[in-house]
Coordinates of C-alpha atoms and ligand atoms in Angstrom, one line a residue:
M1070 CA 139.4 127.7 33.2
S1071 CA 138.2 128.2 29.6
S1072 CA 137.6 132.3 29.1
E1073 CA 135.0 131.3 26.5
P1074 CA 131.3 131.6 28.4
I1075 CA 130.2 128.1 29.1
K1076 CA 127.1 127.2 26.3
F1077 CA 123.7 126.0 26.9
A1078 CA 121.8 123.6 25.2
Y1079 CA 118.5 122.1 25.6
W1080 CA 116.9 118.8 24.8
V1081 CA 113.7 118.9 22.2
P1082 CA 110.7 117.7 23.4
N1083 CA 109.7 115.7 19.6
V1084 CA 109.4 112.5 21.3
S1085 CA 106.2 112.2 23.9
G1086 CA 106.2 111.5 27.7
G1087 CA 108.6 114.3 28.3
L1088 CA 112.2 113.4 29.7
V1089 CA 111.5 111.2 33.0
V1090 CA 109.8 107.9 33.2
S1091 CA 107.5 108.9 35.8
D1092 CA 103.6 109.7 36.2
I1093 CA 104.6 113.1 38.0
E1094 CA 102.8 116.1 35.3
Q1095 CA 104.9 117.3 33.0
R1096 CA 103.7 120.6 31.6
T1097 CA 105.3 119.5 28.4
S1098 CA 104.6 118.9 25.1
W1099 CA 106.0 117.1 21.6
D1100 CA 104.2 118.9 19.4
I1101 CA 105.1 121.2 17.0
D1102 CA 103.8 124.4 18.4
Y1103 CA 104.9 123.5 21.6
N1104 CA 108.4 123.2 19.7
R1105 CA 108.5 126.4 18.1
K1106 CA 107.1 128.3 21.0
L1107 CA 110.0 126.9 23.3
A1108 CA 113.0 127.3 20.8
Q1109 CA 111.7 130.5 20.6
I1110 CA 112.3 131.1 24.1
A1111 CA 115.1 128.9 24.5
E1112 CA 117.0 131.9 22.0
Q1113 CA 115.8 134.7 23.7
S1114 CA 117.0 133.0 27.2
G1115 CA 120.5 132.4 26.1
F1116 CA 120.7 128.8 25.2
E1117 CA 122.8 128.6 22.1
Y1118 CA 121.7 124.9 21.1
A1119 CA 118.4 122.5 20.6
L1120 CA 119.4 119.0 20.7
T1121 CA 116.7 116.5 19.0
Q1122 CA 116.2 112.9 19.4
I1123 CA 116.2 110.1 17.5
R1124 CA 113.6 107.1 18.2
F1125 CA 112.0 104.8 15.6
I1126 CA 110.1 103.0 18.3
A1127 CA 108.9 103.3 22.0
G1128 CA 111.3 102.2 24.4
Y1129 CA 110.2 103.6 27.8
G1130 CA 107.1 105.4 27.7
A1131 CA 108.2 107.8 24.4
E1132 CA 105.0 106.3 22.3
Y1133 CA 105.2 108.8 19.6
Q1134 CA 108.7 110.4 17.7
H1135 CA 108.7 112.9 15.7
E1136 CA 111.8 112.2 13.0
S1137 CA 114.9 114.3 14.4
V1138 CA 116.1 116.1 10.8
S1139 CA 112.7 116.9 9.4
F1140 CA 112.0 118.3 13.1
S1141 CA 115.0 120.0 13.4
H1142 CA 114.1 122.0 10.1
A1143 CA 111.1 123.0 11.2
L1144 CA 112.5 124.6 14.5
L1145 CA 115.0 126.4 12.8
A1146 CA 112.7 128.2 10.6
A1147 CA 110.8 129.2 13.8
T1148 CA 113.7 130.8 15.3
S1149 CA 117.0 133.6 14.0
H1150 CA 120.1 132.0 15.7
L1151 CA 119.1 128.9 17.9
K1152 CA 121.5 126.5 16.4
V1153 CA 119.3 122.7 16.2
I1154 CA 121.3 119.3 16.4
A1155 CA 119.9 116.8 14.4
A1156 CA 120.0 113.0 16.1
I1157 CA 121.4 111.0 13.3
L1158 CA 121.2 107.0 13.6
P1159 CA 124.1 104.9 11.4
G1160 CA 122.2 102.2 10.1
P1161 CA 119.2 103.4 9.0
W1162 CA 120.3 107.0 8.1
D1163 CA 123.5 106.4 5.2
P1164 CA 125.9 109.2 5.0
V1165 CA 125.6 110.4 1.5
L1166 CA 121.6 111.1 2.4
V1167 CA 123.1 113.0 5.4
A1168 CA 125.4 114.5 3.7
K1169 CA 123.2 115.9 0.9
Q1170 CA 120.2 116.5 3.9
I1171 CA 122.0 118.7 5.9
A1172 CA 124.2 120.9 3.1
T1173 CA 120.8 122.2 1.9
I1174 CA 119.3 122.8 5.6
D1175 CA 122.7 124.1 5.8
I1176 CA 122.0 126.8 3.5
L1177 CA 118.3 127.1 4.3
T1178 CA 119.1 128.0 7.3
A1179 CA 122.2 130.3 7.2
G1180 CA 124.3 127.7 9.2
R1181 CA 122.6 126.9 11.8
V1182 CA 122.7 123.0 11.8
A1183 CA 124.6 120.2 12.9
V1184 CA 124.2 116.5 13.6
N1185 CA 124.6 114.0 16.6
I1186 CA 125.9 111.1 15.4
V1187 CA 124.6 108.2 18.1
S1188 CA 126.1 104.8 17.4
G1189 CA 122.4 102.9 18.8
W1190 CA 121.5 101.0 22.1
F1191 CA 118.0 100.0 22.0
K1192 CA 118.7 96.3 19.9
G1193 CA 114.6 95.9 19.6
E1194 CA 114.6 99.0 17.4
F1195 CA 117.2 98.3 15.2
V1196 CA 115.6 94.2 14.9
S1197 CA 112.0 96.0 14.2
I1198 CA 113.4 98.2 11.2
G1199 CA 114.8 95.5 9.9
Q1200 CA 118.6 96.5 10.3
P1201 CA 121.3 94.5 11.5
W1202 CA 122.4 94.6 15.0
L1203 CA 126.0 95.3 15.6
E1204 CA 128.3 94.2 18.3
H1205 CA 129.2 97.3 20.6
D1206 CA 132.7 98.4 19.3
E1207 CA 131.7 97.4 15.8
R1208 CA 128.8 99.9 16.0
Y1209 CA 131.4 102.4 17.0
R1210 CA 133.7 101.3 14.2
R1211 CA 130.7 102.4 11.8
S1212 CA 129.7 105.7 13.3
E1213 CA 133.8 106.4 12.5
E1214 CA 133.3 105.7 9.3
F1215 CA 130.6 107.2 8.9
I1216 CA 131.8 110.6 10.3
D1217 CA 134.4 109.9 8.0
V1218 CA 132.5 110.2 5.1
L1219 CA 130.6 113.1 6.2
K1220 CA 133.5 115.4 6.4
G1221 CA 134.7 113.8 3.1
I1222 CA 132.0 115.0 1.3
W1223 CA 131.5 117.9 2.8
T1224 CA 135.1 119.7 2.4
T1225 CA 136.6 118.1 -0.9
D1226 CA 135.7 117.4 -4.1
N1227 CA 136.3 114.2 -6.2
F1228 CA 135.8 112.3 -2.8
S1229 CA 136.3 108.3 -2.6
Y1230 CA 136.3 106.7 0.0
K1231 CA 136.7 102.7 0.7
G1232 CA 136.3 101.3 4.4
D1233 CA 134.5 98.5 5.9
F1234 CA 130.7 99.8 5.9
Y1235 CA 130.7 102.4 3.5
R1236 CA 132.1 102.9 -0.5
I1237 CA 132.3 106.2 -2.2
N1238 CA 133.4 106.6 -5.7
N1239 CA 134.9 109.9 -6.7
F1240 CA 131.9 112.0 -5.6
S1241 CA 131.5 115.8 -5.5
L1242 CA 128.3 116.9 -3.4
K1243 CA 127.1 120.2 -4.8
P1244 CA 126.5 122.8 -3.2
K1245 CA 128.5 122.3 -0.3
P1246 CA 127.2 123.3 2.6
L1247 CA 127.5 127.1 4.5
Q1248 CA 129.3 126.2 7.4
D1249 CA 133.2 126.4 7.4
P1250 CA 134.7 123.8 7.5
H1251 CA 131.5 122.1 7.6
P1252 CA 128.4 121.8 10.5
E1253 CA 129.6 120.6 13.8
I1254 CA 129.6 117.1 14.6
F1255 CA 128.5 115.9 18.0
Q1256 CA 128.2 112.8 19.0
G1257 CA 126.8 110.8 21.9
G1258 CA 128.6 107.9 24.8
S1259 CA 130.7 107.3 27.1
S1260 CA 132.1 103.9 26.8
R1261 CA 136.2 103.9 25.9
A1262 CA 135.0 103.2 21.7
A1263 CA 132.7 106.2 22.4
R1264 CA 135.9 108.4 23.9
D1265 CA 138.0 106.9 21.3
M1266 CA 135.8 108.4 18.6
A1267 CA 135.5 111.6 19.9
A1268 CA 139.7 111.8 20.4
M1269 CA 139.7 110.8 16.5
V1270 CA 136.8 112.9 14.9
S1271 CA 133.9 114.2 16.5
D1272 CA 134.0 118.1 17.0
W1273 CA 132.0 117.5 20.2
Y1274 CA 131.6 114.6 22.6
F1275 CA 128.0 114.4 24.4
T1276 CA 128.2 112.4 27.4
N1277 CA 125.5 111.2 30.0
G1278 CA 125.1 113.0 33.4
N1279 CA 127.6 112.3 36.1
T1280 CA 128.9 113.8 39.0
V1281 CA 132.1 116.3 38.8
E1282 CA 135.0 113.4 39.5
G1283 CA 133.2 111.1 36.9
I1284 CA 133.1 113.6 33.9
K1285 CA 136.8 114.9 34.8
A1286 CA 137.9 111.1 34.4
Q1287 CA 136.7 110.8 30.9
I1288 CA 137.7 114.5 30.0
D1289 CA 141.2 113.8 31.0
D1290 CA 140.9 110.2 29.4
I1291 CA 139.7 112.5 26.1
K1292 CA 141.7 114.7 26.0
A1293 CA 144.8 112.8 26.6
K1294 CA 144.2 110.9 23.4
A1295 CA 142.8 114.3 21.3
A1296 CA 146.1 115.4 22.0
A1297 CA 148.2 112.7 20.6
H1298 CA 145.8 113.2 17.4
K1299 CA 146.1 117.0 17.5
H1300 CA 142.5 117.1 17.2
P1301 CA 140.1 119.6 18.9
V1302 CA 137.0 118.1 20.9
K1303 CA 134.8 120.1 22.8
I1304 CA 132.9 118.4 26.0
G1305 CA 129.4 118.5 26.9
I1306 CA 127.4 117.0 29.9
N1307 CA 123.8 116.2 30.4
A1308 CA 122.1 117.4 33.4
F1309 CA 118.1 116.9 34.5
I1310 CA 118.0 120.5 35.6
I1311 CA 115.4 121.3 38.9
A1312 CA 115.7 125.4 39.5
R1313 CA 113.3 126.5 42.2
D1314 CA 113.8 129.5 44.8
T1315 CA 114.6 127.3 47.5
E1316 CA 116.3 124.0 47.8
E1317 CA 113.9 122.2 49.6
E1318 CA 111.3 122.9 46.5
A1319 CA 113.8 121.7 44.2
K1320 CA 114.5 118.5 46.3
A1321 CA 110.5 117.6 47.1
V1322 CA 110.7 117.8 43.1
L1323 CA 112.7 115.3 42.9
A1324 CA 111.7 113.1 45.7
E1325 CA 107.9 113.0 44.0
I1326 CA 109.6 112.6 39.9
I1327 CA 111.3 109.0 41.5
D1328 CA 108.4 108.3 43.8
K1329 CA 106.3 108.5 41.1
A1330 CA 108.4 106.5 38.5
N1331 CA 107.1 103.8 36.4
P1332 CA 108.9 100.9 37.2
E1333 CA 108.1 98.4 34.4
A1334 CA 109.1 101.1 32.0
V1335 CA 112.4 102.1 34.3
N1336 CA 113.1 98.4 34.2
A1337 CA 112.5 97.4 30.5
F1338 CA 114.9 100.8 29.6
G1339 CA 117.4 99.3 32.2
H1340 CA 117.1 95.6 30.7
E1341 CA 117.5 97.0 26.9
A1342 CA 120.5 99.6 28.4
K1343 CA 122.5 96.7 29.5
Q1344 CA 123.3 96.6 25.4
A1345 CA 125.0 100.1 25.7
G1346 CA 128.2 100.8 27.4
A1347 CA 127.7 97.7 29.5
S1348 CA 127.9 95.2 26.8
S1349 CA 131.4 97.1 25.4
P1350 CA 135.2 95.2 26.4
E1351 CA 135.2 96.9 29.2
R1352 CA 131.8 97.2 31.2
E1353 CA 131.7 101.2 31.1
G1354 CA 129.5 103.4 28.8
N1355 CA 126.3 104.7 29.6
W1356 CA 124.1 102.9 32.4
A1357 CA 126.7 100.5 33.1
K1358 CA 126.7 101.6 36.5
S1359 CA 123.0 103.3 36.6
T1360 CA 120.9 102.7 39.4
F1361 CA 116.8 102.4 39.6
E1362 CA 116.7 106.2 40.2
D1363 CA 119.5 107.2 38.0
L1364 CA 117.5 105.3 34.9
V1365 CA 114.3 107.8 35.7
Q1366 CA 115.9 110.2 33.8
Y1367 CA 117.2 108.1 30.8
N1368 CA 120.2 109.9 30.3
D1369 CA 121.3 110.1 34.0
G1370 CA 121.1 113.3 34.5
F1371 CA 120.3 113.9 37.9
K1372 CA 123.8 112.3 38.9
T1373 CA 124.9 116.0 37.4
N1374 CA 123.0 118.1 40.4
L1375 CA 122.3 120.5 38.9
I1376 CA 118.7 120.7 41.3
G1377 CA 118.5 124.0 44.2
T1378 CA 118.6 127.4 44.1
P1379 CA 120.1 129.4 41.2
L1380 CA 123.0 130.0 42.9
Q1381 CA 123.3 126.9 43.7
I1382 CA 123.2 125.4 40.5
A1383 CA 125.6 128.4 39.1
E1384 CA 127.7 127.3 41.3
R1385 CA 128.0 123.7 40.5
I1386 CA 127.9 124.2 36.5
V1387 CA 131.4 126.8 37.1
A1388 CA 132.7 124.1 39.1
L1389 CA 131.6 121.4 35.5
K1390 CA 133.5 124.1 33.3
A1391 CA 136.4 124.3 35.4
V1392 CA 137.4 121.2 35.1
G1393 CA 136.5 121.0 31.5
V1394 CA 132.8 121.0 30.0
D1395 CA 132.1 123.4 27.4
L1396 CA 128.9 122.7 27.2
I1397 CA 125.6 122.1 29.6
L1398 CA 122.5 119.9 27.7
S1399 CA 120.0 120.4 30.0
G1400 CA 116.3 119.0 30.3
F1401 CA 113.4 120.3 32.5
L1402 CA 110.1 118.8 33.7
H1403 CA 108.3 121.7 32.2
F1404 CA 110.4 123.0 29.3
Q1405 CA 108.9 126.4 28.1
E1406 CA 108.5 128.0 31.7
E1407 CA 111.8 126.7 33.2
V1408 CA 114.0 127.5 30.6
A1409 CA 112.8 130.9 31.2
Y1410 CA 113.5 130.7 34.7
F1411 CA 117.0 129.3 33.7
G1412 CA 117.7 132.1 31.5
E1413 CA 116.1 135.0 34.1
K1414 CA 117.5 133.7 37.4
V1415 CA 120.3 131.4 36.7
L1416 CA 121.9 132.0 33.7
P1417 CA 123.0 135.8 34.9
L1418 CA 124.7 133.9 38.3
V1419 CA 126.5 131.8 35.7
R1420 CA 128.0 134.4 34.2
E1421 CA 128.6 136.6 37.3
L1422 CA 131.0 133.9 38.6
E1423 CA 132.7 133.2 35.4
E1424 CA 133.8 137.0 35.7
Q1425 CA 135.2 136.8 38.8
K1426 CA 137.0 133.1 38.2
I1427 CA 138.6 135.1 35.2
A1428 CA 139.4 138.2 37.0
L1429 CA 140.7 135.9 40.4
A1430 CA 142.9 134.5 37.7
A1431 CA 144.3 137.7 35.9
Ligands
LIG2866 C1 123.6 113.9 24.6 C2 123.1 112.0 23.7 C3 122.0 112.2 23.2 C4 121.8 110.8 22.6 N1 120.7 110.7 21.7 C5 120.4 109.6 20.9 C6 118.9 109.7 20.1 O1 118.7 110.6 19.6 N2 118.9 108.5 19.9 C7 119.4 107.0 20.3 O2 119.3 106.2 19.8 N3 120.5 107.3 21.2 C8 121.1 108.7 21.2 N4 122.0 108.3 22.4 C9 122.8 107.4 22.5 C10 124.0 107.1 22.2 O3 124.4 107.5 20.9 C11 124.8 105.2 23.0 O4 124.0 104.7 21.7 C12 124.3 105.6 24.3 O5 124.8 107.1 24.7 C13 125.5 104.5 24.8 O6 126.7 104.7 24.4 P1 128.0 103.9 25.1 O7 127.4 102.0 24.9 O8 129.2 104.4 24.1 O9 127.8 104.4 26.6 C14 122.2 109.6 23.0 C15 123.7 109.6 24.0 C16 124.0 111.1 24.5 C17 124.9 111.0 25.6

């Protein structure tokens, strides 16, 4: 098991409606004041990263959506050591513009910005904003070129590139970003194409919620391919965390979320999501096997089962670490109060259990 402490990130609620498609009360707001305060609570509570989302239109609730790069910058300006990962969607975004924009933010924030390259799953969104909709694996081929170009521009002078999607001619970005060699590059997805891309070019593979066995199978596949390419890649998994003083309370919250789920919105999302991993040649990938219940948390966050007492959750986090997970990406019902509870009650137990495991192995 890695001797590095496992890291924690949280989903920035920069879209309306919270992280579950349910009419249960969610004391979470998508506005900037709530989010600035949340970012401050998170960095004081031991969270290292925050991840913004990019959406151009509503899909399943999420009626209002703040743009991810500008929102990330606002959160960075309100904090002192939190790193903020800005979601970027190739297609609407051009890699040269992203390289320039993120380099500037990196300098303005003393090297605390990162990017999450997402490949797109929502055809209606692309049609709506006049972007061509590529077939599943072609979207990943474009994302891989996008990442190659970002890295090239961030690290090389007189950079040239001739791909199927992007062409760069003798371009030197000045100034370059502060972080060496460049801001971290995360990616989202879990299909075979997503895993292959992670094994070639990304610093981090970010994926939907899963069981320990499910994520282990993905990690084994990625690590074998990454080793063949001599490319190091770290792993982050999504989890919707419900930590309560008793297991009964936590389970009752989950039952209420499902009970109050909005079936129309969940089914509409399930329909759109089939444009993602389920439409890939292997029919694997995100949402390919999700049930109605899984889809209520739109990145399968219940599957990771971080639902219970602080000790149960801490034990399950350490079990995830033991199969190679480096980071937990967390969502909550009531973000500000639950991020603080997590930092106070769960995180110290995780650190204790990690120490015990390391001592046992020594
Ligand atoms: C952690 C994570 C964050 C994501 N964030 C976004 C996002 O902000 N916007 C978006 O359009 N898609 C987002 N996605 C969707 C992915 O980019 C991808 O389209 C989807 O997971 C389907 O991938 P697959 O078909 O390779 O499994 C995210 C996925 C993950 C796992």
